[in-house]
XYZ file of C-alpha atoms in Angstrom:
768
model
C 84.778 -13.056 -49.516
C 87.151 -10.120 -49.621
C 90.657 -10.567 -48.359
C 91.807 -8.692 -45.203
C 94.240 -6.543 -47.212
C 91.515 -5.490 -49.534
C 89.118 -4.772 -46.631
C 91.747 -2.592 -44.919
C 91.946 -0.376 -47.967
C 88.295 0.554 -47.437
C 88.936 1.802 -43.875
C 90.719 4.724 -42.353
C 94.245 4.064 -41.119
C 93.464 5.453 -37.657
C 90.536 3.079 -37.051
C 92.861 0.455 -35.685
C 94.766 2.628 -33.279
C 94.665 1.800 -29.564
C 91.439 0.565 -27.935
C 89.446 1.231 -31.107
C 91.114 -1.793 -32.681
C 89.565 -4.009 -29.956
C 86.115 -2.372 -30.091
C 85.951 -2.521 -33.891
C 86.977 -6.158 -33.820
C 84.270 -6.938 -31.160
C 81.692 -5.023 -33.149
C 82.232 -6.999 -36.343
C 80.086 -9.922 -37.271
C 81.354 -13.464 -37.037
C 82.023 -13.605 -40.759
C 84.186 -10.504 -40.633
C 86.147 -11.781 -37.655
C 86.853 -15.013 -39.506
C 87.927 -13.035 -42.576
C 90.354 -11.031 -40.465
C 91.987 -14.207 -39.247
C 92.560 -15.509 -42.825
C 95.890 -14.768 -44.582
C 96.108 -12.000 -47.161
C 95.473 -12.869 -50.776
C 96.934 -11.063 -53.808
C 93.529 -10.079 -55.267
C 91.125 -7.501 -53.781
C 88.164 -9.811 -54.343
C 87.608 -13.473 -53.932
C 87.913 -15.287 -57.247
C 84.856 -17.259 -58.246
C 85.802 -20.086 -60.521
C 82.309 -21.229 -61.483
C 81.132 -17.859 -62.540
C 82.555 -15.034 -64.567
C 81.723 -12.584 -61.700
C 84.417 -12.255 -59.070
C 83.080 -11.041 -55.646
C 81.543 -12.164 -52.345
C 79.771 -10.416 -49.395
C 80.544 -6.755 -48.840
C 80.515 -4.996 -45.414
C 79.999 -1.430 -44.231
C 79.901 0.080 -40.740
C 76.768 1.885 -39.550
C 76.738 5.471 -38.372
C 79.742 6.418 -40.588
C 79.234 9.929 -41.983
C 79.473 10.320 -45.802
C 82.975 11.167 -47.052
C 84.440 13.010 -49.979
C 85.331 11.219 -52.058
C 82.838 8.469 -51.078
C 84.171 5.525 -49.190
C 84.892 2.418 -51.200
C 83.646 -0.841 -49.678
C 84.301 -3.256 -52.562
C 84.897 -3.772 -56.275
C 82.945 -5.473 -59.097
C 85.037 -7.622 -61.382
C 83.975 -9.673 -64.405
C 86.012 -11.495 -67.083
C 83.867 -9.949 -69.810
C 84.607 -6.414 -68.675
C 86.444 -4.181 -71.204
C 86.807 -0.527 -72.039
C 83.691 -0.725 -74.180
C 81.505 -1.955 -71.271
C 80.290 -0.629 -67.920
C 78.701 -1.905 -64.648
C 75.137 -1.223 -63.516
C 73.731 -1.706 -59.934
C 70.155 -2.701 -59.199
C 68.243 -3.403 -55.954
C 67.962 -1.892 -52.463
C 69.736 1.470 -52.258
C 71.231 1.151 -55.764
C 72.322 4.405 -57.407
C 71.374 6.238 -54.200
C 73.025 4.875 -51.103
C 75.366 2.721 -53.167
C 76.929 3.581 -56.544
C 79.489 2.014 -58.844
C 82.118 3.909 -60.904
C 83.610 3.041 -64.267
C 86.249 0.875 -62.617
C 83.664 -1.221 -60.767
C 84.330 0.300 -57.326
C 81.230 0.192 -54.999
C 80.915 3.447 -53.072
C 78.826 4.410 -49.974
C 77.115 7.788 -50.314
C 75.030 7.960 -47.065
C 75.165 7.131 -43.334
C 73.806 3.668 -42.578
C 71.763 2.551 -39.520
C 71.780 -1.150 -38.765
C 68.828 -0.838 -36.377
C 66.726 0.374 -39.308
C 68.170 -1.945 -41.977
C 70.850 -4.514 -41.326
C 71.564 -5.618 -44.930
C 70.951 -4.588 -48.542
C 70.364 -7.028 -51.391
C 71.590 -5.809 -54.810
C 72.442 -7.217 -58.241
C 75.133 -6.213 -60.765
C 75.099 -6.403 -64.563
C 77.576 -5.552 -67.341
C 76.419 -3.961 -70.613
C 78.076 -2.758 -73.806
C 78.566 0.960 -74.086
C 78.181 0.843 -77.841
C 74.900 -0.981 -78.251
C 73.651 -1.296 -74.654
C 73.494 -5.057 -74.894
C 74.018 -7.130 -71.756
C 77.270 -9.039 -72.000
C 76.742 -11.398 -69.062
C 73.998 -12.551 -66.773
C 73.098 -10.526 -63.669
C 74.557 -11.644 -60.385
C 73.281 -10.731 -56.865
C 75.236 -9.886 -53.768
C 74.600 -8.623 -50.176
C 75.994 -5.594 -48.372
C 75.966 -6.291 -44.607
C 75.777 -3.303 -42.214
C 78.113 -3.868 -39.297
C 76.845 -2.940 -35.791
C 78.429 -0.529 -33.371
C 77.372 -0.028 -29.730
C 75.181 3.007 -30.277
C 72.052 1.974 -28.273
C 71.434 1.745 -24.526
C 69.246 -0.841 -22.783
C 65.552 0.131 -22.322
C 63.237 -0.967 -19.455
C 59.458 -1.297 -19.828
C 57.478 1.249 -17.761
C 55.806 0.653 -14.362
C 57.603 -2.471 -13.268
C 56.141 -4.061 -10.136
C 56.010 -7.436 -8.455
C 54.772 -9.063 -5.276
C 55.599 -11.902 -2.916
C 53.989 -13.327 0.216
C 55.461 -12.388 3.506
C 57.581 -15.025 5.266
C 58.498 -16.618 1.918
C 61.634 -18.793 1.929
C 64.952 -17.418 0.725
C 65.499 -17.825 -3.007
C 61.819 -17.383 -3.910
C 61.314 -15.576 -7.207
C 59.691 -12.191 -6.776
C 59.544 -11.154 -10.441
C 61.525 -11.131 -13.701
C 62.815 -7.896 -15.253
C 63.558 -7.765 -18.982
C 65.384 -4.859 -20.645
C 65.903 -4.607 -24.423
C 68.860 -3.307 -26.514
C 68.419 -2.384 -30.175
C 72.022 -3.380 -30.990
C 72.932 -6.695 -32.604
C 72.004 -9.431 -30.088
C 74.634 -11.751 -31.582
C 77.334 -9.434 -30.321
C 78.138 -8.067 -26.913
C 76.603 -4.812 -28.037
C 73.193 -6.405 -27.582
C 73.914 -8.514 -24.513
C 72.654 -7.157 -21.130
C 73.671 -7.714 -17.538
C 71.610 -6.603 -14.436
C 72.570 -5.181 -11.092
C 70.629 -4.069 -7.948
C 71.539 -0.608 -6.761
C 69.811 -0.970 -3.348
C 67.987 -3.572 -1.235
C 70.708 -6.096 -1.714
C 70.222 -7.323 1.872
C 66.752 -8.578 1.026
C 66.828 -9.260 -2.727
C 69.237 -10.268 -5.517
C 69.073 -10.409 -9.320
C 70.775 -12.569 -11.953
C 71.586 -11.912 -15.620
C 68.233 -13.376 -16.621
C 66.571 -10.523 -14.778
C 65.100 -12.755 -12.032
C 64.703 -10.956 -8.701
C 64.786 -13.381 -5.767
C 64.572 -13.069 -1.986
C 67.781 -13.261 0.003
C 66.065 -13.921 3.370
C 62.847 -15.476 4.671
C 61.921 -12.818 7.224
C 59.837 -10.462 5.078
C 56.998 -9.123 7.271
C 54.135 -7.138 5.788
C 53.147 -5.785 9.200
C 56.618 -4.127 9.411
C 56.991 -3.013 5.795
C 54.505 -3.760 3.051
C 56.364 -2.279 0.053
C 59.942 -1.912 -1.261
C 61.303 0.313 -4.048
C 64.348 -1.342 -5.659
C 66.620 0.404 -8.202
C 67.918 -1.867 -11.025
C 70.696 -1.141 -13.575
C 70.929 -2.799 -17.000
C 74.255 -2.514 -18.985
C 75.449 -3.910 -22.312
C 78.970 -5.228 -23.062
C 78.924 -7.616 -20.103
C 82.226 -8.008 -18.337
C 83.616 -4.758 -19.716
C 83.634 -1.584 -17.698
C 82.592 0.535 -20.646
C 79.251 0.234 -22.326
C 75.797 1.792 -22.284
C 73.548 1.420 -19.237
C 70.067 2.369 -17.974
C 68.352 2.247 -14.570
C 64.771 1.941 -13.338
C 62.887 1.547 -10.052
C 60.870 -1.634 -9.400
C 58.025 -1.723 -6.836
C 57.870 -4.917 -4.769
C 54.688 -5.403 -2.693
C 54.640 -7.787 0.266
C 51.416 -9.801 0.320
C 49.694 -10.516 3.609
C 49.109 -14.022 4.971
C 47.320 -15.120 8.126
C 50.338 -15.088 10.409
C 48.905 -13.044 13.299
C 46.501 -14.360 15.900
C 43.280 -12.546 16.860
C 42.821 -11.166 20.386
C 40.092 -9.302 22.258
C 40.467 -5.552 22.528
C 39.402 -5.602 26.192
C 39.015 -8.207 28.892
C 35.418 -7.368 29.940
C 32.200 -6.675 28.054
C 28.853 -5.664 29.587
C 25.442 -5.469 27.884
C 21.786 -4.839 28.846
C 19.071 -6.967 27.230
C 15.302 -6.615 27.571
C 13.562 -9.808 28.555
C 11.127 -9.585 25.612
C 13.966 -9.727 23.062
C 13.378 -12.384 20.438
C 15.809 -15.222 19.620
C 18.367 -14.016 17.110
C 18.517 -10.543 18.672
C 22.052 -9.096 18.360
C 23.149 -8.064 21.838
C 26.473 -6.370 21.039
C 29.924 -6.510 19.405
C 32.971 -8.189 20.910
C 35.798 -6.241 19.292
C 38.764 -8.287 18.014
C 42.239 -7.044 17.128
C 44.168 -8.766 14.319
C 47.109 -7.225 12.427
C 46.410 -9.226 9.288
C 44.315 -7.886 6.470
C 40.609 -8.555 6.768
C 40.514 -11.273 4.091
C 43.115 -13.257 6.047
C 41.449 -12.927 9.450
C 39.828 -16.160 10.605
C 38.875 -15.922 14.289
C 36.614 -18.466 15.982
C 34.668 -17.878 19.220
C 33.601 -20.195 22.059
C 30.981 -19.430 24.736
C 31.368 -21.172 28.081
C 28.589 -22.144 30.539
C 25.680 -20.491 28.646
C 26.320 -21.651 25.104
C 22.645 -22.743 24.808
C 21.436 -19.264 25.721
C 23.945 -17.098 23.866
C 25.862 -17.516 20.622
C 28.585 -15.644 18.733
C 28.934 -15.182 15.004
C 31.483 -13.218 12.989
C 30.698 -9.823 11.516
C 31.918 -8.572 8.151
C 34.806 -6.918 9.972
C 35.631 -10.304 11.604
C 34.550 -9.100 15.058
C 32.300 -11.211 17.291
C 28.533 -10.519 17.362
C 26.922 -11.755 20.588
C 23.328 -12.885 19.914
C 20.416 -14.441 21.776
C 19.447 -18.069 21.190
C 16.419 -18.413 23.507
C 14.070 -15.893 25.166
C 15.111 -14.466 28.529
C 12.922 -14.214 31.635
C 13.659 -11.531 34.164
C 11.544 -13.279 36.785
C 13.629 -16.457 36.425
C 17.162 -15.009 36.018
C 18.115 -11.366 35.736
C 21.914 -11.580 35.258
C 24.332 -13.774 33.304
C 28.145 -13.822 33.647
C 30.199 -16.080 31.390
C 33.503 -16.281 29.489
C 34.211 -16.165 25.761
C 37.360 -17.443 24.023
C 38.775 -16.352 20.657
C 41.178 -18.533 18.692
C 42.699 -18.536 15.221
C 44.732 -21.042 13.195
C 47.556 -19.104 11.532
C 49.737 -20.135 8.576
C 52.996 -19.402 10.373
C 53.963 -18.624 13.907
C 54.855 -14.972 14.192
C 56.816 -13.820 17.242
C 53.903 -11.507 17.992
C 51.625 -14.522 18.491
C 53.385 -15.635 21.632
C 53.305 -14.268 25.133
C 51.030 -14.262 28.193
C 49.742 -10.748 27.489
C 47.479 -11.903 24.631
C 43.768 -11.406 25.445
C 42.349 -14.632 24.127
C 39.594 -14.849 26.791
C 37.104 -12.156 27.859
C 34.352 -11.977 30.493
C 30.810 -11.031 29.389
C 28.094 -9.704 31.738
C 24.449 -9.619 30.651
C 21.871 -7.628 32.655
C 18.261 -8.669 31.921
C 15.898 -5.675 31.896
C 12.352 -6.270 33.137
C 9.504 -5.242 30.794
C 5.726 -5.525 31.019
C 5.030 -8.639 28.997
C 1.741 -9.712 27.454
C 0.029 -12.910 28.573
C 1.673 -16.146 27.485
C -0.437 -19.063 26.251
C 0.441 -22.575 27.287
C 0.600 -23.423 23.573
C 1.231 -21.254 20.542
C -1.299 -23.333 18.592
C -4.289 -25.371 19.733
C -5.973 -28.134 17.765
C -9.378 -29.621 18.520
C -11.733 -32.016 16.757
C -15.505 -32.327 16.981
C -18.215 -34.232 15.170
C -20.675 -32.376 13.000
C -24.380 -32.269 13.702
C -26.139 -32.055 17.076
C -23.804 -32.005 20.059
C -24.324 -33.473 23.504
C -22.104 -30.870 25.130
C -21.012 -27.635 23.427
C -17.570 -27.589 25.113
C -14.812 -28.623 22.706
C -11.734 -27.779 24.775
C -9.974 -24.974 26.597
C -7.107 -22.525 26.193
C -4.913 -21.249 28.984
C -2.675 -18.203 29.381
C -0.937 -16.487 32.267
C 0.786 -13.221 33.026
C 4.566 -13.872 33.109
C 5.233 -10.733 35.165
C 5.423 -10.729 38.957
C 2.152 -8.804 39.148
C 0.269 -11.876 37.864
C -2.740 -9.988 36.517
C -5.935 -11.897 35.860
C -6.457 -12.956 32.272
C -9.606 -12.469 30.207
C -10.281 -14.420 27.030
C -12.202 -13.343 23.935
C -12.674 -14.125 20.242
C -12.776 -10.980 18.117
C -14.192 -12.613 14.966
C -18.008 -12.220 15.111
C -18.494 -14.940 12.487
C -16.597 -17.545 14.468
C -18.853 -20.514 15.386
C -16.970 -20.934 18.670
C -17.332 -18.913 21.853
C -14.814 -18.726 24.685
C -15.453 -18.401 28.388
C -13.869 -15.092 29.367
C -12.613 -16.420 32.710
C -11.922 -20.139 32.312
C -10.959 -20.147 28.628
C -13.353 -22.965 27.760
C -14.270 -23.173 24.088
C -17.846 -24.055 23.165
C -19.939 -24.148 20.016
C -22.413 -21.396 19.303
C -24.220 -23.344 16.602
C -24.391 -26.741 15.028
C -21.647 -27.447 12.482
C -21.968 -29.109 9.116
C -18.830 -30.737 7.718
C -20.260 -30.700 4.202
C -20.386 -26.890 4.331
C -17.019 -26.368 6.026
C -14.670 -29.030 7.306
C -12.258 -26.894 9.365
C -12.085 -23.544 11.134
C -9.105 -21.423 12.149
C -9.490 -18.503 14.532
C -7.546 -16.576 17.147
C -8.256 -16.436 20.856
C -7.211 -13.205 22.555
C -5.842 -13.159 26.075
C -5.601 -9.728 27.687
C -4.701 -8.536 31.144
C -7.727 -7.615 33.223
C -6.550 -4.064 33.835
C -6.958 -0.779 32.047
C -4.796 -0.710 28.876
C -3.724 -4.278 29.607
C -1.499 -6.076 27.126
C -2.841 -8.665 24.714
C -1.574 -11.817 23.091
C -3.073 -14.253 20.623
C -3.143 -17.998 20.131
C -4.252 -19.751 16.974
C -6.940 -22.409 17.310
C -7.629 -24.969 14.602
C -10.915 -26.842 14.769
C -11.453 -29.875 12.577
C -15.017 -31.052 11.970
C -15.396 -34.835 11.771
C -17.984 -36.450 9.569
C -21.059 -38.408 10.616
C -23.396 -40.224 8.287
C -26.089 -37.553 8.118
C -26.674 -37.277 4.374
C -28.797 -39.580 2.280
C -27.377 -40.879 -0.986
C -28.400 -39.242 -4.264
C -28.993 -40.759 -7.677
C -26.450 -40.076 -10.445
C -26.281 -40.837 -14.188
C -30.085 -40.822 -14.398
C -30.063 -38.831 -17.644
C -28.294 -41.694 -19.424
C -31.193 -44.110 -18.992
C -33.580 -44.342 -22.005
C -35.568 -46.885 -23.991
C -35.161 -47.309 -27.714
C -38.180 -48.315 -29.763
C -36.117 -51.202 -31.075
C -35.043 -52.504 -27.638
C -35.982 -56.082 -26.835
C -36.652 -57.826 -23.601
C -33.750 -58.085 -21.069
C -31.973 -55.156 -22.701
C -29.927 -53.050 -20.261
C -31.165 -49.562 -21.015
C -28.811 -47.747 -18.650
C -26.596 -47.860 -15.580
C -27.166 -45.594 -12.592
C -24.912 -44.700 -9.696
C -25.083 -42.882 -6.378
C -23.294 -40.085 -4.600
C -23.095 -39.283 -0.908
C -21.743 -36.046 0.600
C -20.462 -37.951 3.627
C -16.986 -39.443 3.863
C -16.495 -43.211 3.513
C -20.172 -43.936 3.184
C -19.486 -47.544 2.187
C -21.252 -49.518 -0.534
C -24.562 -48.338 -1.940
C -27.488 -50.738 -2.324
C -30.134 -50.177 -4.993
C -33.745 -51.515 -4.951
C -37.049 -50.580 -6.542
C -39.290 -48.872 -4.004
C -42.282 -49.692 -6.202
C -42.365 -52.574 -8.627
C -42.641 -51.796 -12.326
C -44.294 -53.876 -15.029
C -41.876 -52.686 -17.691
C -38.503 -52.399 -15.917
C -36.412 -54.216 -13.365
C -33.301 -53.194 -11.408
C -30.138 -55.237 -10.940
C -27.649 -54.186 -8.213
C -24.163 -54.659 -9.655
C -22.564 -54.769 -6.161
C -20.075 -52.060 -7.217
C -22.054 -48.933 -6.274
C -23.900 -49.085 -9.595
C -27.149 -50.659 -10.749
C -28.462 -51.646 -14.183
C -31.981 -50.882 -15.433
C -33.254 -53.893 -17.412
C -36.163 -53.895 -19.840
C -38.820 -56.531 -19.060
C -40.608 -56.238 -22.387
C -40.278 -54.372 -25.668
C -42.732 -52.576 -27.895
C -42.227 -48.997 -26.690
C -43.089 -46.175 -29.072
C -42.554 -42.436 -29.067
C -46.151 -41.981 -30.227
C -47.473 -42.999 -26.815
C -47.580 -40.206 -24.283
C -47.281 -42.401 -21.229
C -44.569 -41.272 -18.830
C -42.328 -43.955 -17.292
C -40.972 -43.176 -13.829
C -39.134 -45.551 -11.514
C -38.917 -45.053 -7.748
C -35.453 -46.238 -6.752
C -34.452 -46.665 -3.127
C -30.740 -46.156 -2.428
C -29.204 -47.153 0.908
C -25.661 -46.325 2.028
C -23.539 -48.464 4.271
C -22.927 -45.862 6.937
C -23.785 -45.754 10.632
C -26.552 -44.848 11.140
C -27.764 -46.048 7.767
C -29.271 -43.445 5.433
C -31.621 -44.112 2.565
C -33.461 -42.073 -0.051
C -36.065 -42.635 -2.738
C -35.207 -41.069 -6.070
C -37.442 -40.695 -9.101
C -35.917 -41.824 -12.373
C -37.717 -40.657 -15.513
C -37.127 -42.978 -18.460
C -37.376 -41.496 -21.927
C -38.604 -43.315 -25.005
C -36.404 -42.562 -28.018
C -36.008 -43.361 -31.649
C -32.498 -44.778 -31.989
C -30.091 -45.687 -34.712
C -27.843 -48.705 -34.664
C -25.815 -49.103 -31.490
C -28.579 -47.367 -29.467
C -27.539 -43.965 -30.753
C -30.313 -41.495 -29.946
C -32.031 -39.794 -32.862
C -35.144 -38.405 -31.199
C -36.678 -38.650 -27.714
C -40.251 -38.056 -26.575
C -40.583 -35.090 -24.220
C -43.165 -35.320 -21.453
C -44.898 -32.292 -19.953
C -45.517 -33.052 -16.343
C -48.896 -31.812 -15.017
C -49.374 -30.219 -11.650
C -47.320 -27.779 -9.664
C -44.869 -28.105 -6.862
C -45.705 -27.106 -3.317
C -43.032 -24.420 -3.282
C -44.516 -22.795 -6.377
C -47.992 -22.787 -4.825
C -46.683 -21.203 -1.647
C -44.916 -18.501 -3.631
C -48.081 -17.635 -5.585
C -50.186 -17.581 -2.390
C -47.691 -15.289 -0.696
C -47.827 -12.851 -3.609
C -51.635 -12.749 -3.479
C -51.686 -12.062 0.271
C -49.129 -9.294 -0.139
C -51.207 -7.575 -2.827
C -54.366 -7.756 -0.659
C -52.595 -6.223 2.319
C -51.307 -3.342 0.193
C -54.823 -2.625 -1.189
C -56.365 -2.631 2.293
C -53.720 -0.245 3.598
C -54.333 2.169 0.718
C -58.116 2.175 1.329
C -57.712 2.718 5.070
C -55.320 5.580 4.471
C -57.690 7.399 2.167
C -60.629 6.979 4.567
C -58.560 8.298 7.412
C -57.576 11.387 5.396
C -61.253 12.128 4.602
C -62.308 11.860 8.249
C -59.513 14.174 9.337
C -60.259 16.913 6.772
C -64.091 16.822 6.736
C -65.035 16.037 10.322
C -62.702 18.184 12.465
C -63.827 19.700 15.740
C -63.817 23.406 16.351
C -60.653 23.171 18.376
C -58.948 21.361 15.509
C -60.029 24.053 13.028
C -58.726 26.714 15.352
C -55.377 25.039 15.568
C -55.303 24.569 11.839
C -55.969 28.230 11.206
C -53.350 29.346 13.691
C -50.589 27.201 12.111
C -51.396 28.229 8.548
C -48.274 29.985 7.200
C -49.257 30.658 3.590
C -51.497 33.375 2.266
C -53.732 32.736 -0.655
C -53.669 34.469 -3.963
C -56.587 36.732 -2.982
C -59.659 37.226 -5.106
C -57.676 36.382 -8.226
C -57.707 32.722 -7.131
C -61.486 32.575 -7.732
C -60.713 32.101 -11.430
C -60.053 28.444 -10.722
C -63.613 27.905 -9.402
C -67.182 28.767 -10.285
C -67.737 31.583 -7.771
C -71.377 31.986 -8.783
C -72.157 28.612 -7.255
C -70.609 29.648 -3.973
C -72.375 33.023 -4.032
C -75.797 31.611 -4.774
C -75.343 28.992 -2.159
C -74.401 31.492 0.492
C -77.285 33.888 -0.241
C -79.818 31.119 -0.086
C -81.762 31.352 3.181
C -81.507 27.634 3.677
C -77.791 27.979 4.134
C -78.102 30.254 7.212
C -76.919 28.663 10.407
C -79.243 28.469 13.367
C -78.523 30.425 16.519
C -76.785 28.476 19.157
C -75.395 28.853 22.602
C -71.835 28.006 21.735
C -68.791 30.252 22.047
C -69.315 31.469 18.507
C -73.089 31.907 18.660
C -72.880 35.396 17.211
C -71.392 34.015 14.008
C -73.853 32.529 11.509
C -73.091 28.943 10.585
C -74.610 27.893 7.279
C -76.072 24.435 6.903
C -75.117 21.961 4.233
C -74.978 23.568 0.827
C -77.502 22.799 -1.815
C -76.109 20.679 -4.552
C -73.206 18.292 -4.137
C -70.878 20.964 -2.766
C -69.182 18.618 -0.320
C -68.471 16.111 -3.075
C -66.988 18.831 -5.243
C -64.656 19.943 -2.454
C -63.521 16.348 -1.891
C -62.784 15.922 -5.595
C -60.787 19.157 -5.683
C -58.942 18.206 -2.533
C -57.988 14.789 -3.927
C -56.785 16.414 -7.128
C -54.601 18.807 -5.146
C -53.263 15.987 -2.935
C -52.247 13.831 -5.889
C -51.010 16.564 -8.190
C -47.238 16.564 -7.632
C -46.600 19.367 -10.112
C -49.208 21.809 -8.762
C -48.241 24.905 -6.769
C -49.540 24.772 -3.153
C -52.198 27.543 -2.781
C -54.293 28.365 0.248
C -57.747 27.498 -1.139
C -59.749 28.162 2.033
C -60.588 31.692 0.899
C -62.670 30.536 -2.052
C -65.009 28.412 0.003
C -68.457 29.914 0.752
C -68.433 28.241 4.144
C -66.039 26.450 6.433
C -67.920 23.161 6.368
C -70.938 21.708 7.992
C -69.168 21.088 11.297
C -67.438 24.482 11.556
C -68.422 26.783 14.429
C -66.468 29.750 13.142
C -68.647 30.576 10.203
C -67.464 31.982 6.918
C -64.647 34.530 6.528
C -65.385 35.154 2.880
C -66.208 38.648 1.658
C -69.026 37.333 -0.506
C -71.426 37.219 2.429
C -70.258 40.272 4.398
C -70.409 44.022 4.137
C -70.026 46.935 6.479
C -73.478 48.246 5.757
C -75.703 45.226 5.992
C -74.059 43.172 8.724
C -74.963 43.426 12.379
C -72.415 40.863 13.534
C -69.953 41.621 16.363
C -66.406 40.476 15.602
C -64.833 41.599 18.844
C -64.446 37.981 19.945
C -61.601 37.695 17.425
C -59.417 39.712 19.790
C -59.460 36.693 22.108
C -57.893 34.472 19.432
C -54.538 36.086 19.589
C -52.510 38.817 17.821
C -52.987 37.232 14.398
C -56.776 37.895 14.477
C -56.749 41.368 16.017
C -56.353 42.880 12.563
C -59.533 41.067 11.458
C -61.383 42.326 14.527
C -60.409 45.896 13.679
C -61.463 45.545 10.011
C -64.843 44.005 10.811
C -65.687 46.009 13.907
C -69.071 47.753 14.344
C -67.749 51.139 13.431
C -65.749 49.945 10.505
C -66.244 51.815 7.237
C -64.689 49.348 4.777
C -66.863 47.596 2.328
C -66.620 44.173 0.748
C -63.033 43.285 1.577
C -61.891 39.871 0.653
C -59.116 37.599 2.026
């Protein structure tokens, strides 16, 4: 290490004047301070006896501006150095920040910054100027940058802390940490803290811990404090760099305030039909604590079974209904409610007689028109199935809870319900016989309504359970598993049968043969099964004989039921182990009674339809062929369609009609009737009537034909007509001496005909 005298040569003489001597000494590292205390040595560098190089650590102050000539901080010295050799620097900052001259002096050419780089590691070598050969091994050394107090403390941003109110004195609120870029091993980098305000409530130590000075912090009085803090380096010295910041301290709330009612009296109105759980109203509570710390509890006196209180989200009291109210029984309730709260600490505000911890509540019950009330919300009845001795199964009862006490009427709205209710007494009775096997229970509603106009209704649920009686005969089961193998021998069990009964708990079944069999026997196994045993072998599928057993099965119920079941036994060709290979199928002759009845019913239906068709056709013929004169008159009057005129004669052979009308045998005889002046022809020669019937039937049954008035093509109006013919084929103005004035009496529709066919008419052969 360099001697003090040598180190002083590298500094300015004025550096040690006055207070700067103290500051420079405090700013040096520990090694430098030790070196300053050592006595001066005659050489400028420390002699190294084990090596040929003679130096130790070198030091340079930061923030020193470059000088001219450059400042010397040390000297290289080697025993091999001569005029024909020179020094070379290598490493960090070599030949840039640090250089060496021909004499081995190390020079500083730039301003150093310890906060950026606190030391530089370099190496020195000595080479020959003549041949460039290295004359000694390289040796390394360190240049240490000495710190000066050129940085101020720095606080992190947004410092904040919190503490619960009423905390004890000395409780830590938070810890503040400031940083200084200067050397922390010196006082330049050491920091001390100081509060600039709030010292009556808080204090801070050199570790940056902020603590409470008192225990009376109250969030309800002040919930936040802004504290200014100063950080300064060079502790204990007035000079130095400092910085200040503001810290936010929040006071956390605790449950230290008791809850009280906002008023001493509360009044509410409640309808008597309100359901349990109905929220009547809010009992407002005042508590200075924050909502998460509020914990009030409520107590109802006198009517705690009728009313209850629960807390709302805002920690107020919600008064609710526990049971239904009845205006007719009690129309007003007055009771007291208490509020209490267990706090963490006793605040002075929690004491005093003025606290409203009890309030009076008044409830007015409002009368409403209520529907009928059943004596039970649900009725349950039981009845046995089958025929009943008395149809009454029970009764329901309801009453009007209002003072008016209206009469009650009962009804069942479900039309499919098997139960009827007496509208006055409420008695329930069966409408029909019940069968448990079809349906074992019924659920229906009985309606009770006030016997007034627009009366209110209410409903009660009725459950009817149908009990079982032994009314079903047992039935054979597993009959398809009984068969005979051709290889079966005597006493072989060819199958096991069972029984089934629709009734409940029918007991044990007993099996017997209703008719003895020469080939099979039955053995009751006493476990609700029976075995079919072969009496003899020798069965073959080639024989077409059908084997049927009549088995009587009896149940153990009361009354006892029995049935006879037919068991058909198949004959099969089997493999080993009685595995079926082929079975003989039997075609049973005959027909069941139900099939015969169905066929007979179909035959009777067909006969009735045929008879109706024949009668209808005969009736239509009688109506159209044998009408009276009055009927023809009415028919002609109501006829609304006109025919196609003479053009319609293309559809018929007019010559037949003409010849028939001109024949003298077709002339009607004179009579004394109303239409005696009109000639009525007799029956036409040939089968004219038959032809008309055929044409009429064709027209009646032709759905696609156009309806034409065909009366104008007939040569006569029929054998029973008194009006005679209106056809133009047998009339003319010249040869007719008939008087048609009687047509005026038929009405306005026939006056035109009377005018056309009058005596003085001049028209000839007009057709209609």
